[in-house]
Amino acid sequence: MQPADSPAVTEIAVAGEKDGPYGITAGPDGALWLTLVQSGRVARLTPGGDLRTYALDSPGCRPTVIAPGPDGALWFTRYGDHRIGRVTVDGDGTSFPLPTPDSGPFGITPGPDGALWFTEMHTDRVGRITVEGEVTEFGLPGTAPGAYPSAITAGPDGALWFTLNQANAVGRITTSGDVTTYPLPTPGAAPVGITSDGTALWFTEIAAGRIGRISVDGAIEEFPLPDPAARPHAVAAAAPGECWFTEWGGNRIGRVTAGGEITEYALPTPSSEPHGIALGPDGALWAALETGGVARIER
């Protein structure tokens, strides 16, 4: 149940119910950028409500996770046609093929080295792409096939951190390609989303109904949610020790602190399927709702 002092939650329609808003991020232009995974488009939404959508070159490309690049454009994974996409703040798009066929790119993040880093779920690789489109792929030595690397983020230690959904672990890769993995304490937790709060890494355990926190030296804490079937999906850090996440199965937005205090806020529309979440340029949290909208949550 929401506490009496819960933040205001507002929903805004941005697409049809079959378009599937999925990833969301704050762009360098003061707007929110979203992927519409089911219709092959990206959308730009200002905090004031101005909405524009841009069709990509393939309706079936399935744009998924999106992140700002070091070149002032937005970069995103195209899970459907195994490419990395780029769109300028004016809506001009292009894409780059990956060397390994059917790789299933999913997570993407700007790295500390001026490139973008991404995961390849189907081929157990982490990739790096420069802003010119040059791609390098890194295997995951010591990891069994089918590890399913999922989300990825830049850590506070100058490395990249990612979740291994089917290997039940969190991975770390340096910019030179050295990989370390950290098994999770809870079996079958199936981690997905991951973010950095500038001090530690936070991640979701979609199958276990928990939020995890891992220090840069590999120490792991887990925080069980009140609803074990909440299916936490994506996660965003608002400040050191303050993390927000979407509950895909529970139709809620949650907040957890480094001390393990958890607060949950119900979304107005039932079964809205919240996926991506990001800290917006206005200081609020914004979540993509796969049924066609976004939710804004005041902090």
Short mmCIF file of C-alpha atoms in Angstrom, two decimals:
data_model
loop_
_atom_site.label_atom_id
_atom_site.label_comp_id
_atom_site.label_asym_id
_atom_site.label_seq_id
_atom_site.Cartn_x
_atom_site.Cartn_y
_atom_site.Cartn_z
CA MET A 1 0.00 0.00 0.00
CA GLN A 2 1.19 3.48 -0.80
CA PRO A 3 2.04 5.64 2.20
CA ALA A 4 0.15 8.89 2.66
CA ASP A 5 3.21 10.92 1.71
CA SER A 6 3.82 8.99 -1.50
CA PRO A 7 5.02 10.97 -4.52
CA ALA A 8 2.64 12.00 -7.27
CA VAL A 9 2.51 9.54 -10.17
CA THR A 10 1.39 10.80 -13.58
CA GLU A 11 0.89 8.73 -16.73
CA ILE A 12 1.26 10.11 -20.25
CA ALA A 13 0.25 8.26 -23.41
CA VAL A 14 3.09 8.18 -25.95
CA ALA A 15 2.12 5.35 -28.32
CA GLY A 16 -0.50 2.75 -29.13
CA GLU A 17 -0.99 -0.20 -26.82
CA LYS A 18 0.79 -2.48 -29.31
CA ASP A 19 3.83 -0.22 -29.87
CA GLY A 20 5.56 -1.33 -26.68
CA PRO A 21 7.50 1.51 -25.03
CA TYR A 22 10.47 -0.34 -23.52
CA GLY A 23 13.76 1.50 -22.96
CA ILE A 24 13.99 5.07 -21.68
CA THR A 25 16.83 7.48 -21.00
CA ALA A 26 17.51 11.18 -20.53
CA GLY A 27 19.00 12.72 -23.66
CA PRO A 28 21.55 15.53 -23.94
CA ASP A 29 18.78 17.80 -25.25
CA GLY A 30 16.76 17.91 -22.02
CA ALA A 31 14.20 15.36 -23.25
CA LEU A 32 13.38 11.73 -22.56
CA TRP A 33 14.07 9.23 -25.33
CA LEU A 34 12.22 5.93 -25.61
CA THR A 35 12.33 2.83 -27.75
CA LEU A 36 9.05 1.47 -29.16
CA VAL A 37 10.10 -2.15 -29.40
CA GLN A 38 7.05 -3.52 -31.19
CA SER A 39 6.80 -0.89 -33.94
CA GLY A 40 10.43 -0.15 -34.83
CA ARG A 41 10.44 3.48 -33.72
CA VAL A 42 12.03 5.76 -31.15
CA ALA A 43 10.26 8.62 -29.41
CA ARG A 44 11.30 11.91 -27.89
CA LEU A 45 9.26 13.35 -25.01
CA THR A 46 9.98 16.61 -23.21
CA PRO A 47 9.07 16.96 -19.54
CA GLY A 48 6.46 19.46 -20.72
CA GLY A 49 4.72 16.83 -22.84
CA ASP A 50 5.92 17.58 -26.37
CA LEU A 51 6.11 14.24 -28.22
CA ARG A 52 7.77 13.28 -31.49
CA THR A 53 8.31 9.81 -32.89
CA TYR A 54 10.81 8.67 -35.51
CA ALA A 55 10.45 5.55 -37.63
CA LEU A 56 13.56 3.41 -38.03
CA ASP A 57 14.63 1.79 -41.29
CA SER A 58 13.19 -1.61 -40.32
CA PRO A 59 9.81 -1.95 -38.57
CA GLY A 60 10.89 -5.30 -37.17
CA CYS A 61 14.27 -4.22 -35.79
CA ARG A 62 12.97 -4.24 -32.17
CA PRO A 63 14.80 -1.29 -30.62
CA THR A 64 15.34 -2.21 -26.98
CA VAL A 65 17.66 -0.43 -24.52
CA ILE A 66 18.69 3.17 -25.25
CA ALA A 67 21.46 5.36 -23.81
CA PRO A 68 23.10 8.73 -24.52
CA GLY A 69 26.38 8.54 -26.41
CA PRO A 70 29.52 10.64 -25.99
CA ASP A 71 28.83 12.20 -29.42
CA GLY A 72 25.57 13.89 -28.38
CA ALA A 73 23.38 11.27 -30.08
CA LEU A 74 21.29 8.44 -28.65
CA TRP A 75 22.44 4.84 -29.11
CA PHE A 76 20.29 1.74 -28.79
CA THR A 77 20.31 -1.99 -29.34
CA ARG A 78 18.25 -3.55 -32.12
CA TYR A 79 17.39 -6.99 -30.84
CA GLY A 80 15.32 -7.95 -33.88
CA ASP A 81 17.97 -7.49 -36.58
CA HIS A 82 21.11 -7.71 -34.42
CA ARG A 83 22.39 -4.20 -35.02
CA ILE A 84 23.33 -1.14 -32.97
CA GLY A 85 21.28 1.94 -33.75
CA ARG A 86 22.06 5.62 -33.47
CA VAL A 87 19.70 8.60 -33.67
CA THR A 88 20.56 12.27 -33.44
CA VAL A 89 18.49 14.65 -31.34
CA ASP A 90 16.97 15.83 -34.65
CA GLY A 91 15.75 12.32 -35.43
CA ASP A 92 18.29 11.27 -38.07
CA GLY A 93 18.98 7.56 -37.68
CA THR A 94 21.55 5.03 -38.80
CA SER A 95 22.64 1.58 -37.66
CA PHE A 96 25.67 -0.68 -37.59
CA PRO A 97 25.81 -4.47 -38.13
CA LEU A 98 27.52 -6.73 -35.59
CA PRO A 99 30.26 -9.20 -36.58
CA THR A 100 28.59 -12.22 -34.96
CA PRO A 101 25.31 -13.29 -36.60
CA ASP A 102 22.13 -13.53 -34.51
CA SER A 103 23.87 -12.10 -31.46
CA GLY A 104 20.78 -10.63 -29.76
CA PRO A 105 22.11 -7.26 -28.50
CA PHE A 106 20.22 -6.01 -25.44
CA GLY A 107 21.91 -3.72 -22.89
CA ILE A 108 23.96 -0.67 -23.86
CA THR A 109 25.80 2.04 -21.94
CA PRO A 110 28.40 4.75 -22.53
CA GLY A 111 31.80 3.58 -21.31
CA PRO A 112 34.65 5.47 -19.66
CA ASP A 113 36.70 5.20 -22.86
CA GLY A 114 34.51 7.28 -25.19
CA ALA A 115 32.79 4.25 -26.75
CA LEU A 116 29.51 2.43 -26.19
CA TRP A 117 29.45 -1.01 -24.56
CA PHE A 118 26.68 -3.54 -25.11
CA THR A 119 25.71 -7.13 -24.38
CA GLU A 120 25.00 -9.96 -26.82
CA MET A 121 22.51 -12.28 -25.13
CA HIS A 122 22.51 -15.07 -27.71
CA THR A 123 26.27 -15.43 -28.12
CA ASP A 124 27.65 -14.78 -24.61
CA ARG A 125 29.66 -11.74 -25.59
CA VAL A 126 30.12 -8.14 -24.55
CA GLY A 127 30.67 -5.68 -27.38
CA ARG A 128 32.25 -2.27 -27.78
CA ILE A 129 31.34 0.18 -30.53
CA THR A 130 33.05 3.47 -31.26
CA VAL A 131 31.06 6.51 -32.36
CA GLU A 132 32.39 5.81 -35.88
CA GLY A 133 30.80 2.36 -35.79
CA GLU A 134 33.88 0.15 -35.26
CA VAL A 135 32.88 -2.94 -33.28
CA THR A 136 34.97 -5.19 -31.03
CA GLU A 137 33.56 -8.26 -29.30
CA PHE A 138 34.78 -9.94 -26.10
CA GLY A 139 33.99 -13.48 -25.00
CA LEU A 140 33.25 -14.39 -21.40
CA PRO A 141 35.93 -16.93 -20.40
CA GLY A 142 34.99 -19.19 -17.53
CA THR A 143 31.26 -18.76 -18.17
CA ALA A 144 29.21 -21.71 -19.40
CA PRO A 145 27.34 -21.30 -22.71
CA GLY A 146 23.89 -19.76 -22.37
CA ALA A 147 24.87 -17.25 -19.68
CA TYR A 148 22.63 -14.61 -21.34
CA PRO A 149 24.45 -11.32 -20.62
CA SER A 150 21.67 -8.77 -20.28
CA ALA A 151 21.93 -5.20 -18.95
CA ILE A 152 25.24 -3.33 -18.67
CA THR A 153 26.41 -0.14 -17.00
CA ALA A 154 29.61 1.80 -16.37
CA GLY A 155 30.84 1.26 -12.83
CA PRO A 156 32.52 3.70 -10.44
CA ASP A 157 35.79 1.78 -10.85
CA GLY A 158 36.36 2.47 -14.55
CA ALA A 159 35.07 -0.97 -15.62
CA LEU A 160 31.78 -2.13 -17.14
CA TRP A 161 29.38 -4.24 -15.05
CA PHE A 162 26.69 -6.49 -16.48
CA THR A 163 24.15 -9.10 -15.44
CA LEU A 164 24.33 -12.74 -16.49
CA ASN A 165 20.68 -13.70 -16.46
CA GLN A 166 20.99 -17.47 -16.90
CA ALA A 167 24.36 -17.87 -15.17
CA ASN A 168 22.90 -16.23 -12.05
CA ALA A 169 25.82 -13.86 -11.68
CA VAL A 170 27.05 -10.32 -12.13
CA GLY A 171 30.02 -9.78 -14.44
CA ARG A 172 32.73 -7.14 -14.66
CA ILE A 173 34.80 -6.38 -17.75
CA THR A 174 37.65 -3.91 -18.01
CA THR A 175 38.11 -1.75 -21.08
CA SER A 176 40.90 -4.10 -22.13
CA GLY A 177 38.57 -7.11 -21.97
CA ASP A 178 39.46 -8.81 -18.66
CA VAL A 179 36.36 -10.51 -17.22
CA THR A 180 35.44 -11.42 -13.63
CA THR A 181 32.14 -12.96 -12.54
CA TYR A 182 30.43 -12.92 -9.15
CA PRO A 183 27.80 -15.64 -8.45
CA LEU A 184 24.65 -14.53 -6.66
CA PRO A 185 23.73 -15.97 -3.25
CA THR A 186 20.14 -16.77 -4.28
CA PRO A 187 19.82 -19.65 -6.78
CA GLY A 188 17.84 -18.95 -9.94
CA ALA A 189 17.56 -15.21 -9.28
CA ALA A 190 17.87 -14.32 -12.99
CA PRO A 191 19.38 -10.81 -12.74
CA VAL A 192 18.41 -8.30 -15.44
CA GLY A 193 18.75 -4.55 -14.85
CA ILE A 194 21.91 -2.98 -13.46
CA THR A 195 23.01 0.58 -12.64
CA SER A 196 25.68 2.46 -10.71
CA ASP A 197 24.99 5.03 -8.00
CA GLY A 198 28.59 6.26 -8.17
CA THR A 199 29.65 4.10 -5.23
CA ALA A 200 28.26 0.60 -5.83
CA LEU A 201 26.22 -1.30 -8.41
CA TRP A 202 22.50 -2.11 -8.03
CA PHE A 203 20.72 -4.86 -9.95
CA THR A 204 17.33 -6.55 -10.15
CA GLU A 205 16.62 -10.24 -9.58
CA ILE A 206 13.52 -10.77 -11.71
CA ALA A 207 12.91 -14.40 -10.75
CA ALA A 208 13.64 -14.01 -7.04
CA GLY A 209 11.77 -10.76 -6.38
CA ARG A 210 14.84 -9.07 -4.93
CA ILE A 211 17.07 -6.06 -5.48
CA GLY A 212 20.80 -6.68 -5.23
CA ARG A 213 23.71 -4.42 -4.44
CA ILE A 214 27.34 -5.29 -5.23
CA SER A 215 30.40 -3.34 -4.19
CA VAL A 216 33.31 -2.90 -6.56
CA ASP A 217 35.21 -5.57 -4.62
CA GLY A 218 32.41 -8.08 -5.22
CA ALA A 219 30.54 -8.09 -1.88
CA ILE A 220 26.84 -8.75 -2.53
CA GLU A 221 23.75 -7.78 -0.53
CA GLU A 222 20.19 -8.78 -1.47
CA PHE A 223 16.96 -7.05 -0.44
CA PRO A 224 13.75 -9.12 -0.76
CA LEU A 225 10.68 -7.23 -1.98
CA PRO A 226 7.37 -7.52 -0.12
CA ASP A 227 5.87 -9.28 -3.14
CA PRO A 228 8.07 -12.21 -4.28
CA ALA A 229 6.23 -12.22 -7.62
CA ALA A 230 6.90 -8.52 -8.34
CA ARG A 231 9.41 -9.37 -11.11
CA PRO A 232 11.69 -6.32 -10.80
CA HIS A 233 13.06 -5.50 -14.24
CA ALA A 234 14.98 -2.24 -14.73
CA VAL A 235 16.79 -0.06 -12.22
CA ALA A 236 18.02 3.54 -12.04
CA ALA A 237 20.11 5.31 -9.41
CA ALA A 238 18.89 8.72 -8.30
CA ALA A 239 21.72 9.40 -5.84
CA PRO A 240 24.36 7.44 -3.92
CA GLY A 241 22.46 4.92 -1.81
CA GLU A 242 19.11 5.58 -3.54
CA CYS A 243 17.86 3.28 -6.26
CA TRP A 244 14.51 3.10 -8.11
CA PHE A 245 13.18 0.12 -10.05
CA THR A 246 10.23 -1.13 -12.05
CA GLU A 247 8.10 -4.08 -10.97
CA TRP A 248 6.94 -5.63 -14.21
CA GLY A 249 4.80 -8.24 -12.45
CA GLY A 250 3.57 -6.03 -9.64
CA ASN A 251 2.62 -2.92 -11.68
CA ARG A 252 4.58 -0.75 -9.29
CA ILE A 253 7.61 1.53 -9.05
CA GLY A 254 9.89 0.82 -6.12
CA ARG A 255 12.61 2.61 -4.20
CA VAL A 256 15.34 1.02 -2.11
CA THR A 257 18.08 2.59 -0.01
CA ALA A 258 21.51 1.28 0.88
CA GLY A 259 20.12 0.44 4.30
CA GLY A 260 17.54 -1.87 2.73
CA GLU A 261 14.47 0.32 3.24
CA ILE A 262 11.96 -0.45 0.46
CA THR A 263 9.00 1.66 -0.61
CA GLU A 264 6.61 0.77 -3.44
CA TYR A 265 4.17 2.92 -5.41
CA ALA A 266 1.30 1.50 -7.41
CA LEU A 267 0.80 2.73 -10.99
CA PRO A 268 -2.62 4.19 -11.86
CA THR A 269 -3.33 1.92 -14.84
CA PRO A 270 -3.65 -1.80 -14.05
CA SER A 271 -1.26 -4.19 -15.84
CA SER A 272 0.69 -1.35 -17.49
CA GLU A 273 3.87 -3.48 -17.70
CA PRO A 274 6.57 -1.05 -16.53
CA HIS A 275 9.97 -1.79 -18.08
CA GLY A 276 12.74 0.82 -18.47
CA ILE A 277 13.29 3.54 -15.87
CA ALA A 278 15.49 6.65 -15.88
CA LEU A 279 16.17 9.77 -13.90
CA GLY A 280 14.74 12.59 -16.00
CA PRO A 281 16.15 16.06 -16.66
CA ASP A 282 13.48 17.46 -14.32
CA GLY A 283 14.69 15.39 -11.35
CA ALA A 284 11.74 12.99 -11.49
CA LEU A 285 11.83 9.28 -12.29
CA TRP A 286 10.34 8.25 -15.63
CA ALA A 287 9.31 4.71 -16.51
CA ALA A 288 8.32 3.23 -19.87
CA LEU A 289 5.01 1.35 -19.79
CA GLU A 290 4.82 -1.33 -22.44
CA THR A 291 1.07 -0.85 -22.86
CA GLY A 292 1.65 2.56 -24.48
CA GLY A 293 2.63 5.22 -21.96
CA VAL A 294 5.20 6.57 -19.57
CA ALA A 295 4.88 7.19 -15.87
CA ARG A 296 6.43 10.18 -14.10
CA ILE A 297 7.18 9.76 -10.41
CA GLU A 298 8.13 12.79 -8.34
CA ARG A 299 10.91 12.23 -5.85
#
